[in-house]
mmCIF file of C-alpha atoms in Angstrom:
data_model
loop_
_atom_site.group_PDB
_atom_site.id
_atom_site.type_symbol
_atom_site.label_atom_id
_atom_site.label_comp_id
_atom_site.label_asym_id
_atom_site.label_seq_id
_atom_site.Cartn_x
_atom_site.Cartn_y
_atom_site.Cartn_z
ATOM 1 C CA MET C 1 20.765 37.042 -2.163
ATOM 2 C CA LYS C 2 24.020 36.662 -4.531
ATOM 3 C CA LYS C 3 23.169 37.491 -8.553
ATOM 4 C CA PHE C 4 24.223 34.754 -10.450
ATOM 5 C CA ASP C 5 25.651 35.390 -14.451
ATOM 6 C CA ILE C 6 23.472 32.410 -16.332
ATOM 7 C CA PRO C 7 22.688 32.929 -20.206
ATOM 8 C CA ALA C 8 20.160 35.577 -21.139
ATOM 9 C CA HIS C 9 18.093 33.504 -23.118
ATOM 10 C CA TYR C 10 16.987 31.923 -19.992
ATOM 11 C CA ARG C 11 15.434 35.201 -18.421
ATOM 12 C CA SER C 12 11.763 36.066 -19.683
ATOM 13 C CA GLU C 13 10.357 39.503 -20.769
ATOM 14 C CA LEU C 14 7.172 38.877 -18.486
ATOM 15 C CA ILE C 15 7.494 36.164 -15.631
ATOM 16 C CA SER C 16 10.666 38.053 -14.623
ATOM 17 C CA LYS C 17 9.227 40.786 -14.489
ATOM 18 C CA VAL C 18 6.494 40.178 -12.356
ATOM 19 C CA LYS C 19 8.948 38.251 -9.884
ATOM 20 C CA GLU C 20 10.898 41.362 -9.555
ATOM 21 C CA ILE C 21 8.114 43.563 -8.769
ATOM 22 C CA ARG C 22 6.622 41.006 -6.247
ATOM 23 C CA LYS C 23 10.054 40.875 -4.963
ATOM 24 C CA GLN C 24 10.181 44.622 -4.814
ATOM 25 C CA LYS C 25 6.781 45.028 -2.872
ATOM 26 C CA ASP C 26 7.325 41.909 -0.740
ATOM 27 C CA PRO C 27 11.206 41.639 0.085
ATOM 28 C CA ARG C 28 10.732 39.232 3.219
ATOM 29 C CA LYS C 29 8.391 36.752 1.461
ATOM 30 C CA LYS C 30 5.834 37.202 3.729
ATOM 31 C CA ASP C 31 2.813 37.183 0.842
ATOM 32 C CA PHE C 32 2.792 33.848 -1.001
ATOM 33 C CA SER C 33 -0.495 34.728 -2.524
ATOM 34 C CA PRO C 34 -0.316 34.192 -6.515
ATOM 35 C CA THR C 35 -0.118 36.977 -8.787
ATOM 36 C CA ILE C 36 -3.093 37.786 -11.018
ATOM 37 C CA LEU C 37 -2.427 38.702 -14.832
ATOM 38 C CA ASP C 38 -6.121 39.462 -16.173
ATOM 39 C CA PHE C 39 -5.948 39.878 -19.877
ATOM 40 C CA GLY C 40 -9.327 40.259 -20.054
ATOM 41 C CA ALA C 41 -10.444 36.995 -22.298
ATOM 42 C CA VAL C 42 -8.659 35.040 -19.698
ATOM 43 C CA ARG C 43 -6.715 35.187 -16.396
ATOM 44 C CA PHE C 44 -3.464 33.305 -15.135
ATOM 45 C CA LEU C 45 -2.473 32.776 -11.382
ATOM 46 C CA ILE C 46 1.158 32.675 -11.188
ATOM 47 C CA ALA C 47 2.658 31.156 -8.517
ATOM 48 C CA ARG C 48 4.878 33.494 -5.839
ATOM 49 C CA HIS C 49 7.975 31.498 -5.756
ATOM 50 C CA PHE C 50 8.795 29.242 -8.749
ATOM 51 C CA GLY C 51 11.752 28.558 -11.392
ATOM 52 C CA PHE C 52 15.256 28.384 -10.818
ATOM 53 C CA CYS C 53 16.526 28.585 -7.396
ATOM 54 C CA TYR C 54 19.878 29.467 -5.810
ATOM 55 C CA GLY C 55 21.235 26.047 -6.245
ATOM 56 C CA VAL C 56 20.231 25.882 -10.143
ATOM 57 C CA GLU C 57 21.438 28.876 -11.148
ATOM 58 C CA ASN C 58 25.001 28.258 -9.349
ATOM 59 C CA ALA C 59 25.162 25.173 -11.152
ATOM 60 C CA ILE C 60 24.445 27.044 -14.645
ATOM 61 C CA GLU C 61 26.953 29.533 -13.832
ATOM 62 C CA ILE C 62 30.027 27.629 -13.007
ATOM 63 C CA SER C 63 29.227 24.777 -16.016
ATOM 64 C CA TYR C 64 29.270 27.839 -18.206
ATOM 65 C CA LYS C 65 32.485 29.351 -16.517
ATOM 66 C CA ALA C 66 33.877 25.724 -17.127
ATOM 67 C CA ILE C 67 33.276 25.977 -20.906
ATOM 68 C CA GLU C 68 34.789 29.253 -21.263
ATOM 69 C CA GLU C 69 38.045 28.535 -19.146
ATOM 70 C CA ASN C 70 38.649 25.337 -20.918
ATOM 71 C CA GLN C 71 38.459 26.131 -24.399
ATOM 72 C CA GLY C 72 39.756 23.080 -26.657
ATOM 73 C CA LYS C 73 39.831 20.465 -23.953
ATOM 74 C CA ARG C 74 37.230 17.474 -23.190
ATOM 75 C CA ILE C 75 34.325 18.733 -20.884
ATOM 76 C CA TYR C 76 32.408 16.105 -19.145
ATOM 77 C CA LEU C 77 29.309 16.484 -16.775
ATOM 78 C CA LEU C 78 29.071 13.325 -14.398
ATOM 79 C CA SER C 79 25.261 13.311 -14.797
ATOM 80 C CA GLN C 80 22.510 15.307 -15.889
ATOM 81 C CA MET C 81 23.636 18.877 -14.720
ATOM 82 C CA ILE C 82 19.854 19.364 -13.318
ATOM 83 C CA HIS C 83 16.480 17.617 -14.429
ATOM 84 C CA ASN C 84 15.673 20.259 -17.131
ATOM 85 C CA PRO C 85 16.216 18.756 -20.923
ATOM 86 C CA ILE C 86 16.213 22.153 -22.342
ATOM 87 C CA VAL C 87 19.162 23.252 -19.945
ATOM 88 C CA ASN C 88 20.852 19.981 -20.449
ATOM 89 C CA ALA C 89 20.587 20.042 -24.461
ATOM 90 C CA ASP C 90 22.229 23.438 -24.359
ATOM 91 C CA LEU C 91 24.815 22.385 -22.522
ATOM 92 C CA GLU C 92 25.550 19.067 -24.699
ATOM 93 C CA GLY C 93 25.297 21.741 -27.651
ATOM 94 C CA LEU C 94 28.268 23.087 -26.241
ATOM 95 C CA GLY C 95 30.660 20.282 -26.025
ATOM 96 C CA ILE C 96 29.571 18.977 -22.793
ATOM 97 C CA GLN C 97 29.252 14.942 -22.823
ATOM 98 C CA PHE C 98 27.457 12.990 -19.839
ATOM 99 C CA LEU C 99 29.414 10.225 -18.267
ATOM 100 C CA GLN C 100 26.492 8.907 -16.590
ATOM 101 C CA ASP C 101 22.606 8.974 -16.683
ATOM 102 C CA THR C 102 20.630 9.861 -13.841
ATOM 103 C CA LEU C 103 20.495 6.371 -12.619
ATOM 104 C CA GLY C 104 24.252 5.990 -12.300
ATOM 105 C CA ASN C 105 24.314 3.866 -15.577
ATOM 106 C CA GLN C 106 27.721 4.542 -17.134
ATOM 107 C CA LEU C 107 27.568 6.351 -20.659
ATOM 108 C CA ILE C 108 31.171 6.956 -21.341
ATOM 109 C CA PRO C 109 33.529 4.533 -19.319
ATOM 110 C CA PHE C 110 35.833 6.651 -16.613
ATOM 111 C CA ASP C 111 38.911 4.523 -18.265
ATOM 112 C CA VAL C 112 38.771 7.175 -21.162
ATOM 113 C CA LEU C 113 39.420 10.175 -18.469
ATOM 114 C CA THR C 114 42.664 11.664 -18.313
ATOM 115 C CA LYS C 115 44.071 14.188 -15.493
ATOM 116 C CA ASP C 116 43.701 16.785 -18.383
ATOM 117 C CA ASP C 117 40.099 16.471 -18.663
ATOM 118 C CA VAL C 118 37.526 18.694 -16.813
ATOM 119 C CA VAL C 119 34.533 17.152 -14.778
ATOM 120 C CA ILE C 120 31.663 18.856 -13.742
ATOM 121 C CA ILE C 121 29.587 17.580 -10.746
ATOM 122 C CA PRO C 122 26.024 18.268 -10.697
ATOM 123 C CA ALA C 123 24.011 20.195 -8.553
ATOM 124 C CA PHE C 124 22.598 17.263 -6.859
ATOM 125 C CA GLY C 125 26.237 16.341 -5.671
ATOM 126 C CA THR C 126 27.917 12.545 -6.367
ATOM 127 C CA THR C 127 28.692 9.944 -3.866
ATOM 128 C CA LEU C 128 32.114 9.510 -2.156
ATOM 129 C CA GLU C 129 32.746 6.648 -3.952
ATOM 130 C CA LEU C 130 32.744 8.441 -7.762
ATOM 131 C CA GLU C 131 34.990 11.213 -6.261
ATOM 132 C CA GLU C 132 37.374 8.544 -5.307
ATOM 133 C CA LYS C 133 37.318 7.082 -8.358
ATOM 134 C CA LEU C 134 37.781 10.457 -10.291
ATOM 135 C CA SER C 135 40.365 11.236 -8.003
ATOM 136 C CA LYS C 136 42.731 8.622 -8.499
ATOM 137 C CA ILE C 137 42.425 9.349 -12.244
ATOM 138 C CA GLY C 138 43.766 12.824 -11.537
ATOM 139 C CA VAL C 139 40.854 14.657 -12.143
ATOM 140 C CA ASP C 140 40.210 17.549 -9.924
ATOM 141 C CA VAL C 141 36.732 17.032 -8.441
ATOM 142 C CA GLN C 142 36.227 20.057 -6.657
ATOM 143 C CA LYS C 143 37.167 23.210 -8.991
ATOM 144 C CA TYR C 144 33.756 22.868 -11.156
ATOM 145 C CA ASN C 145 31.772 21.007 -8.239
ATOM 146 C CA THR C 146 28.402 22.797 -8.359
ATOM 147 C CA THR C 147 26.773 20.647 -5.707
ATOM 148 C CA CYS C 148 23.914 23.018 -4.146
ATOM 149 C CA PRO C 149 24.845 24.370 -1.152
ATOM 150 C CA PHE C 150 21.516 23.185 0.784
ATOM 151 C CA VAL C 151 22.339 19.605 -0.361
ATOM 152 C CA GLU C 152 25.858 20.057 1.344
ATOM 153 C CA LYS C 153 23.999 21.470 4.237
ATOM 154 C CA VAL C 154 22.100 18.008 4.610
ATOM 155 C CA TRP C 155 25.850 16.176 4.378
ATOM 156 C CA LYS C 156 26.853 18.343 7.269
ATOM 157 C CA ARG C 157 23.783 17.698 9.463
ATOM 158 C CA SER C 158 24.158 14.013 8.587
ATOM 159 C CA ALA C 159 27.781 14.065 9.916
ATOM 160 C CA LYS C 160 26.831 16.021 13.158
ATOM 161 C CA LEU C 161 24.036 13.434 13.688
ATOM 162 C CA GLY C 162 26.688 10.727 13.273
ATOM 163 C CA ALA C 163 29.205 12.372 15.520
ATOM 164 C CA GLU C 164 26.527 12.326 17.914
ATOM 165 C CA ASP C 165 25.758 8.404 17.880
ATOM 166 C CA HIS C 166 22.335 8.834 15.792
ATOM 167 C CA SER C 167 21.539 6.370 12.999
ATOM 168 C CA ILE C 168 19.970 8.188 10.494
ATOM 169 C CA ILE C 169 16.568 8.246 8.174
ATOM 170 C CA ILE C 170 16.867 9.619 4.522
ATOM 171 C CA HIS C 171 13.832 11.070 3.507
ATOM 172 C CA GLY C 172 14.247 10.401 -0.107
ATOM 173 C CA LYS C 173 13.745 8.121 -3.614
ATOM 174 C CA ASN C 174 16.784 6.140 -3.258
ATOM 175 C CA LYS C 175 17.589 6.013 -6.823
ATOM 176 C CA HIS C 176 17.723 9.583 -7.226
ATOM 177 C CA GLU C 177 21.201 11.083 -7.738
ATOM 178 C CA GLU C 178 20.564 13.339 -4.713
ATOM 179 C CA THR C 179 19.724 10.431 -2.289
ATOM 180 C CA ARG C 180 22.475 8.421 -3.858
ATOM 181 C CA ALA C 181 24.765 11.132 -2.877
ATOM 182 C CA THR C 182 23.248 12.039 0.338
ATOM 183 C CA PHE C 183 23.421 8.182 1.285
ATOM 184 C CA SER C 184 26.787 8.162 0.486
ATOM 185 C CA HIS C 185 27.705 11.173 2.897
ATOM 186 C CA SER C 186 25.408 9.758 5.265
ATOM 187 C CA SER C 187 26.867 6.408 5.628
ATOM 188 C CA LYS C 188 30.115 7.435 6.520
ATOM 189 C CA ASN C 189 29.117 9.027 9.197
ATOM 190 C CA ALA C 190 26.358 6.896 10.622
ATOM 191 C CA PRO C 191 24.223 4.014 10.326
ATOM 192 C CA SER C 192 21.543 4.922 7.525
ATOM 193 C CA VAL C 193 18.189 4.001 6.051
ATOM 194 C CA VAL C 194 16.245 5.471 3.047
ATOM 195 C CA VAL C 195 12.718 5.682 3.426
ATOM 196 C CA LYS C 196 10.355 6.795 0.679
ATOM 197 C CA ASP C 197 7.286 7.875 2.129
ATOM 198 C CA LEU C 198 5.365 7.683 5.218
ATOM 199 C CA LYS C 199 4.248 4.297 4.636
ATOM 200 C CA GLU C 200 7.795 2.875 4.367
ATOM 201 C CA THR C 201 8.280 4.642 7.792
ATOM 202 C CA LYS C 202 5.294 2.788 9.261
ATOM 203 C CA VAL C 203 7.355 -0.388 8.137
ATOM 204 C CA LEU C 204 10.699 0.969 9.594
ATOM 205 C CA ALA C 205 8.663 1.895 12.962
ATOM 206 C CA ASP C 206 7.598 -1.895 13.265
ATOM 207 C CA PHE C 207 11.167 -3.232 13.101
ATOM 208 C CA ILE C 208 12.004 -0.240 16.028
ATOM 209 C CA LEU C 209 9.174 -1.400 18.110
ATOM 210 C CA GLY C 210 9.733 -5.073 17.606
ATOM 211 C CA LYS C 211 6.569 -5.613 16.030
ATOM 212 C CA ARG C 212 8.380 -7.096 13.113
ATOM 213 C CA ASP C 213 11.445 -9.696 13.070
ATOM 214 C CA LEU C 214 14.358 -7.931 12.718
ATOM 215 C CA SER C 215 15.623 -11.085 10.561
ATOM 216 C CA GLU C 216 13.351 -9.614 7.871
ATOM 217 C CA PHE C 217 15.085 -6.037 7.891
ATOM 218 C CA ALA C 218 17.408 -6.859 5.287
ATOM 219 C CA ALA C 219 14.991 -8.237 3.007
ATOM 220 C CA THR C 220 12.470 -5.476 3.499
ATOM 221 C CA PHE C 221 14.717 -2.464 3.304
ATOM 222 C CA GLU C 222 17.146 -4.291 0.172
ATOM 223 C CA GLY C 223 19.358 -1.892 -1.159
ATOM 224 C CA LYS C 224 18.334 1.318 0.705
ATOM 225 C CA PHE C 225 20.527 1.004 3.965
ATOM 226 C CA SER C 226 24.338 1.154 4.422
ATOM 227 C CA PRO C 227 26.424 -1.878 5.260
ATOM 228 C CA ASN C 228 27.018 -0.797 9.016
ATOM 229 C CA PHE C 229 23.554 -0.747 9.703
ATOM 230 C CA ASP C 230 22.471 -3.668 12.764
ATOM 231 C CA PRO C 231 18.740 -3.191 13.405
ATOM 232 C CA ASN C 232 19.674 -4.889 16.822
ATOM 233 C CA ILE C 233 21.459 -1.796 17.977
ATOM 234 C CA HIS C 234 20.913 1.497 15.785
ATOM 235 C CA PHE C 235 17.586 2.030 16.440
ATOM 236 C CA GLU C 236 18.135 3.704 19.881
ATOM 237 C CA LYS C 237 18.925 7.168 18.963
ATOM 238 C CA LEU C 238 17.727 8.381 15.386
ATOM 239 C CA GLY C 239 17.452 11.561 13.429
ATOM 240 C CA VAL C 240 15.807 12.582 9.959
ATOM 241 C CA ILE C 241 17.267 14.449 7.258
ATOM 242 C CA ASN C 242 15.890 14.285 3.546
ATOM 243 C CA GLN C 243 16.268 14.859 -0.156
ATOM 244 C CA THR C 244 15.916 18.489 -0.419
ATOM 245 C CA THR C 245 13.314 18.274 -3.451
ATOM 246 C CA MET C 246 10.879 16.207 -1.540
ATOM 247 C CA LEU C 247 7.932 17.758 0.147
ATOM 248 C CA ALA C 248 8.700 19.528 3.154
ATOM 249 C CA THR C 249 5.372 19.044 4.425
ATOM 250 C CA GLU C 250 5.695 14.853 4.028
ATOM 251 C CA THR C 251 9.310 15.155 5.194
ATOM 252 C CA GLN C 252 7.845 16.890 8.610
ATOM 253 C CA GLU C 253 5.312 14.325 8.876
ATOM 254 C CA ILE C 254 7.863 11.229 8.668
ATOM 255 C CA ALA C 255 9.952 13.268 11.234
ATOM 256 C CA ASP C 256 7.008 13.829 13.488
ATOM 257 C CA TYR C 257 5.768 10.000 13.051
ATOM 258 C CA VAL C 258 9.378 8.751 14.022
ATOM 259 C CA LYS C 259 9.305 10.925 17.104
ATOM 260 C CA GLN C 260 6.214 9.539 18.270
ATOM 261 C CA VAL C 261 7.547 6.203 17.783
ATOM 262 C CA MET C 262 10.495 7.085 20.118
ATOM 263 C CA VAL C 263 8.418 8.410 22.649
ATOM 264 C CA GLU C 264 6.582 5.265 22.802
ATOM 265 C CA LYS C 265 9.432 3.061 22.846
ATOM 266 C CA TYR C 266 11.586 5.207 25.567
ATOM 267 C CA GLY C 267 8.989 7.787 27.207
ATOM 268 C CA GLU C 268 8.399 11.497 26.739
ATOM 269 C CA ALA C 269 10.890 12.326 29.229
ATOM 270 C CA ASN C 270 13.942 10.755 27.435
ATOM 271 C CA ILE C 271 13.129 11.826 23.723
ATOM 272 C CA LYS C 272 16.092 14.081 23.481
ATOM 273 C CA ASP C 273 18.417 11.575 24.536
ATOM 274 C CA HIS C 274 16.589 9.374 21.503
ATOM 275 C CA PHE C 275 15.481 11.942 18.535
ATOM 276 C CA ALA C 276 17.168 14.799 16.927
ATOM 277 C CA ASP C 277 14.859 17.704 15.493
ATOM 278 C CA THR C 278 16.504 18.058 12.414
ATOM 279 C CA ARG C 279 13.812 21.201 10.924
ATOM 280 C CA ASP C 280 17.068 22.654 9.501
ATOM 281 C CA THR C 281 17.509 20.438 6.564
ATOM 282 C CA LEU C 282 14.576 21.701 5.069
ATOM 283 C CA CYS C 283 15.493 23.655 1.539
ATOM 284 C CA TYR C 284 14.538 27.089 1.392
ATOM 285 C CA ALA C 285 13.263 26.777 -2.110
ATOM 286 C CA THR C 286 11.450 23.661 -1.670
ATOM 287 C CA ASN C 287 9.670 25.227 1.078
ATOM 288 C CA ASP C 288 8.905 28.511 -0.898
ATOM 289 C CA ASN C 289 7.639 26.994 -3.822
ATOM 290 C CA GLN C 290 5.867 24.442 -1.906
ATOM 291 C CA SER C 291 4.251 27.306 0.242
ATOM 292 C CA ALA C 292 3.137 29.065 -3.006
ATOM 293 C CA THR C 293 1.509 26.071 -4.717
ATOM 294 C CA LEU C 294 -0.279 25.680 -1.414
ATOM 295 C CA SER C 295 -1.435 29.099 -1.663
ATOM 296 C CA LEU C 296 -2.471 28.600 -5.085
ATOM 297 C CA MET C 297 -4.925 25.704 -4.148
ATOM 298 C CA GLU C 298 -6.708 28.119 -2.034
ATOM 299 C CA GLN C 299 -7.648 29.926 -5.179
ATOM 300 C CA ASP C 300 -10.579 29.003 -7.532
ATOM 301 C CA ALA C 301 -9.072 27.918 -11.008
ATOM 302 C CA ASP C 302 -10.485 26.104 -14.037
ATOM 303 C CA MET C 303 -6.925 24.100 -14.768
ATOM 304 C CA ALA C 304 -3.203 24.313 -13.719
ATOM 305 C CA VAL C 305 -0.069 23.844 -15.819
ATOM 306 C CA VAL C 306 3.161 22.945 -14.771
ATOM 307 C CA VAL C 307 6.535 23.053 -16.524
ATOM 308 C CA GLY C 308 9.312 21.042 -15.911
ATOM 309 C CA GLY C 309 11.684 17.949 -16.774
ATOM 310 C CA TYR C 310 9.739 14.603 -16.278
ATOM 311 C CA ASN C 311 12.350 13.180 -14.128
ATOM 312 C CA SER C 312 12.050 16.551 -11.919
ATOM 313 C CA SER C 313 11.681 15.542 -8.098
ATOM 314 C CA ASN C 314 10.363 18.882 -7.391
ATOM 315 C CA THR C 315 8.333 19.542 -10.328
ATOM 316 C CA SER C 316 6.388 16.611 -9.631
ATOM 317 C CA HIS C 317 5.523 17.479 -6.357
ATOM 318 C CA LEU C 318 3.936 20.500 -7.242
ATOM 319 C CA VAL C 319 1.870 18.658 -9.673
ATOM 320 C CA GLU C 320 1.114 16.142 -7.072
ATOM 321 C CA LEU C 321 -0.426 18.992 -4.837
ATOM 322 C CA LEU C 322 -2.157 20.881 -7.509
ATOM 323 C CA GLU C 323 -4.023 17.816 -9.091
ATOM 324 C CA GLN C 324 -5.789 17.219 -5.707
ATOM 325 C CA LYS C 325 -7.976 20.176 -6.442
ATOM 326 C CA PHE C 326 -7.592 21.233 -10.343
ATOM 327 C CA PRO C 327 -7.124 19.476 -13.725
ATOM 328 C CA THR C 328 -3.581 19.726 -13.957
ATOM 329 C CA PHE C 329 -1.212 19.162 -17.107
ATOM 330 C CA TYR C 330 2.636 18.536 -16.374
ATOM 331 C CA ILE C 331 4.559 19.485 -19.620
ATOM 332 C CA SER C 332 7.949 20.071 -20.501
ATOM 333 C CA SER C 333 7.823 23.151 -22.861
ATOM 334 C CA ALA C 334 5.567 25.265 -24.665
ATOM 335 C CA GLU C 335 5.699 22.846 -27.795
ATOM 336 C CA GLU C 336 3.506 20.359 -26.008
ATOM 337 C CA ILE C 337 0.400 22.462 -26.450
ATOM 338 C CA LYS C 338 -0.558 21.471 -29.659
ATOM 339 C CA SER C 339 -3.452 23.240 -30.492
ATOM 340 C CA GLU C 340 -6.674 24.500 -29.049
ATOM 341 C CA THR C 341 -7.885 21.357 -28.926
ATOM 342 C CA GLU C 342 -4.736 18.962 -28.353
ATOM 343 C CA ILE C 343 -2.268 19.161 -25.579
ATOM 344 C CA HIS C 344 0.837 16.245 -24.633
ATOM 345 C CA HIS C 345 1.488 15.958 -20.836
ATOM 346 C CA PHE C 346 3.052 13.694 -18.594
ATOM 347 C CA ASN C 347 1.457 11.319 -16.004
ATOM 348 C CA MET C 348 3.935 10.955 -13.614
ATOM 349 C CA HIS C 349 2.195 7.908 -11.990
ATOM 350 C CA ASN C 350 2.437 5.535 -14.630
ATOM 351 C CA LYS C 351 5.465 7.538 -16.282
ATOM 352 C CA GLN C 352 3.735 7.951 -19.382
ATOM 353 C CA MET C 353 3.026 10.756 -22.156
ATOM 354 C CA GLU C 354 -0.517 11.140 -22.870
ATOM 355 C CA THR C 355 -2.746 13.327 -24.961
ATOM 356 C CA THR C 356 -5.910 14.995 -23.942
ATOM 357 C CA HIS C 357 -8.198 16.955 -26.217
ATOM 358 C CA ASP C 358 -10.864 19.780 -25.551
ATOM 359 C CA PHE C 359 -8.627 20.335 -22.667
ATOM 360 C CA PHE C 360 -9.466 24.292 -22.533
ATOM 361 C CA PRO C 361 -11.833 25.310 -20.116
ATOM 362 C CA LYS C 362 -15.455 25.729 -21.736
ATOM 363 C CA LYS C 363 -16.338 28.984 -20.158
ATOM 364 C CA ASP C 364 -15.752 32.926 -20.651
ATOM 365 C CA LYS C 365 -12.973 34.257 -19.135
ATOM 366 C CA PRO C 366 -11.597 31.006 -17.502
ATOM 367 C CA THR C 367 -8.539 31.058 -15.091
ATOM 368 C CA ILE C 368 -5.228 29.103 -15.451
ATOM 369 C CA ILE C 369 -2.658 28.429 -13.049
ATOM 370 C CA LEU C 370 0.907 28.593 -13.971
ATOM 371 C CA THR C 371 3.753 27.283 -12.153
ATOM 372 C CA SER C 372 6.962 25.636 -12.823
ATOM 373 C CA GLY C 373 9.917 23.277 -11.113
ATOM 374 C CA ALA C 374 13.124 24.764 -9.613
ATOM 375 C CA SER C 375 15.143 23.841 -12.977
ATOM 376 C CA CYS C 376 12.793 25.504 -15.240
ATOM 377 C CA PRO C 377 14.204 28.675 -16.767
ATOM 378 C CA ASP C 378 11.614 31.644 -16.505
ATOM 379 C CA ALA C 379 11.732 31.925 -20.365
ATOM 380 C CA MET C 380 10.124 28.527 -21.000
ATOM 381 C CA VAL C 381 7.192 29.598 -18.494
ATOM 382 C CA ASP C 382 6.689 32.627 -20.685
ATOM 383 C CA LYS C 383 6.448 30.456 -24.065
ATOM 384 C CA VAL C 384 3.827 28.601 -22.438
ATOM 385 C CA LEU C 385 1.939 31.560 -20.923
ATOM 386 C CA TYR C 386 2.296 33.134 -24.722
ATOM 387 C CA THR C 387 0.970 29.842 -25.962
ATOM 388 C CA LEU C 388 -1.904 29.598 -24.183
ATOM 389 C CA LEU C 389 -2.786 33.251 -24.444
ATOM 390 C CA SER C 390 -2.663 33.057 -28.197
ATOM 391 C CA LYS C 391 -5.537 30.806 -28.147
ATOM 392 C CA TYR C 392 -8.086 33.528 -26.927
ATOM 393 C CA ASN C 393 -9.094 36.475 -28.957
ATOM 394 C CA ASN C 394 -9.120 40.511 -28.004
ATOM 395 C CA THR C 395 -6.656 40.166 -25.125
ATOM 396 C CA LYS C 396 -4.814 42.995 -23.345
ATOM 397 C CA GLU C 397 -1.323 44.171 -24.081
ATOM 398 C CA VAL C 398 1.263 42.788 -21.927
ATOM 399 C CA ALA C 399 2.604 46.023 -20.921
ATOM 400 C CA ASP C 400 -0.936 46.885 -19.750
ATOM 401 C CA VAL C 401 -1.257 43.943 -17.467
ATOM 402 C CA LEU C 402 2.267 44.633 -16.128
ATOM 403 C CA GLU C 403 1.011 48.285 -15.006
ATOM 404 C CA GLU C 404 -1.947 46.507 -13.399
ATOM 405 C CA ILE C 405 0.259 45.017 -11.354
ATOM 406 C CA GLU C 406 2.732 47.446 -10.438
ATOM 407 C CA ASN C 407 -0.362 49.372 -8.945
ATOM 408 C CA ALA C 408 -1.896 46.461 -7.224
ATOM 409 C CA TYR C 409 0.852 45.436 -5.102
#
């Protein structure tokens, strides 16, 4: 896989080495078991896959290239580059300004832009409508377009489905930047509707099967379907695509459910005429990170710590998995670990910060799970590990632990 030129301060002296050891020993990624870092007084279980993915590193490299090549020019990001506050703050510190927030609200009006300004398209991509607005101003929207190739793969799949007269169900959060972008591209090619989860899919299924009055469709899915979607005629051929950071297992569950609905309506013998197999739209990094997290859940541990931006969809899904089994703390950086007795962490269910006291496991040699989202630099995970490690006495040296890993794998 391509190597990207990203700032050295995002790399780490520990986590990056651990990843490299596992990669050398298991280049085909057949082993998803976690790495055990045994420091004597405390053990850490490090997920086999986590942190910066291809799309994130590509976006960071292009952004820094834009800064280097356009000294003296005004440089804008359409919205947050990725959902990580540290990375976005770094770019702002270098003079980049955000035109919109993550919900698409305008921070800087487009009418201040000129054709000489530089606008970077974030890794989530953007809508065709916004691209057209920028192009009319004269802004080159392709030169520094950092849209993840795996997001573009979903768009290409939607185009193919549309060409085959399928209507498209998008599994995603309809206000998320990526889903808004995918919905825009999909709607150009085919009637499209967004579902957040299996619960919403079951509601949609009731319309497909005629169990709900079609006159209620517009109100039920308000803001989630394309203008050209007519429920009277657009439920005959369906395909499912996704926001790439959603739970891969949930996307597959939704696709399998819709397929069975279409079997119920049209019969098993005719299913290929009414439902498209779209397993190829699932992002490799999302799959790998979630598979590694599922492997973590097979282990015995006393608590889990997940590092990442609080508006990061892929990070929240890792938390969602781990909290099913372990006390799980979702933090943005090591600074949230205030002391041996206090941690500030994000409750993703009520979208609020919380404080937990006496969070350290009350036992000798506890085991702590540690992982991060796809937009989190390894260096931040290093800092979290070192901060947790500093709360214990008589721990092994890092070099000795790394040597043990070399020998173990």
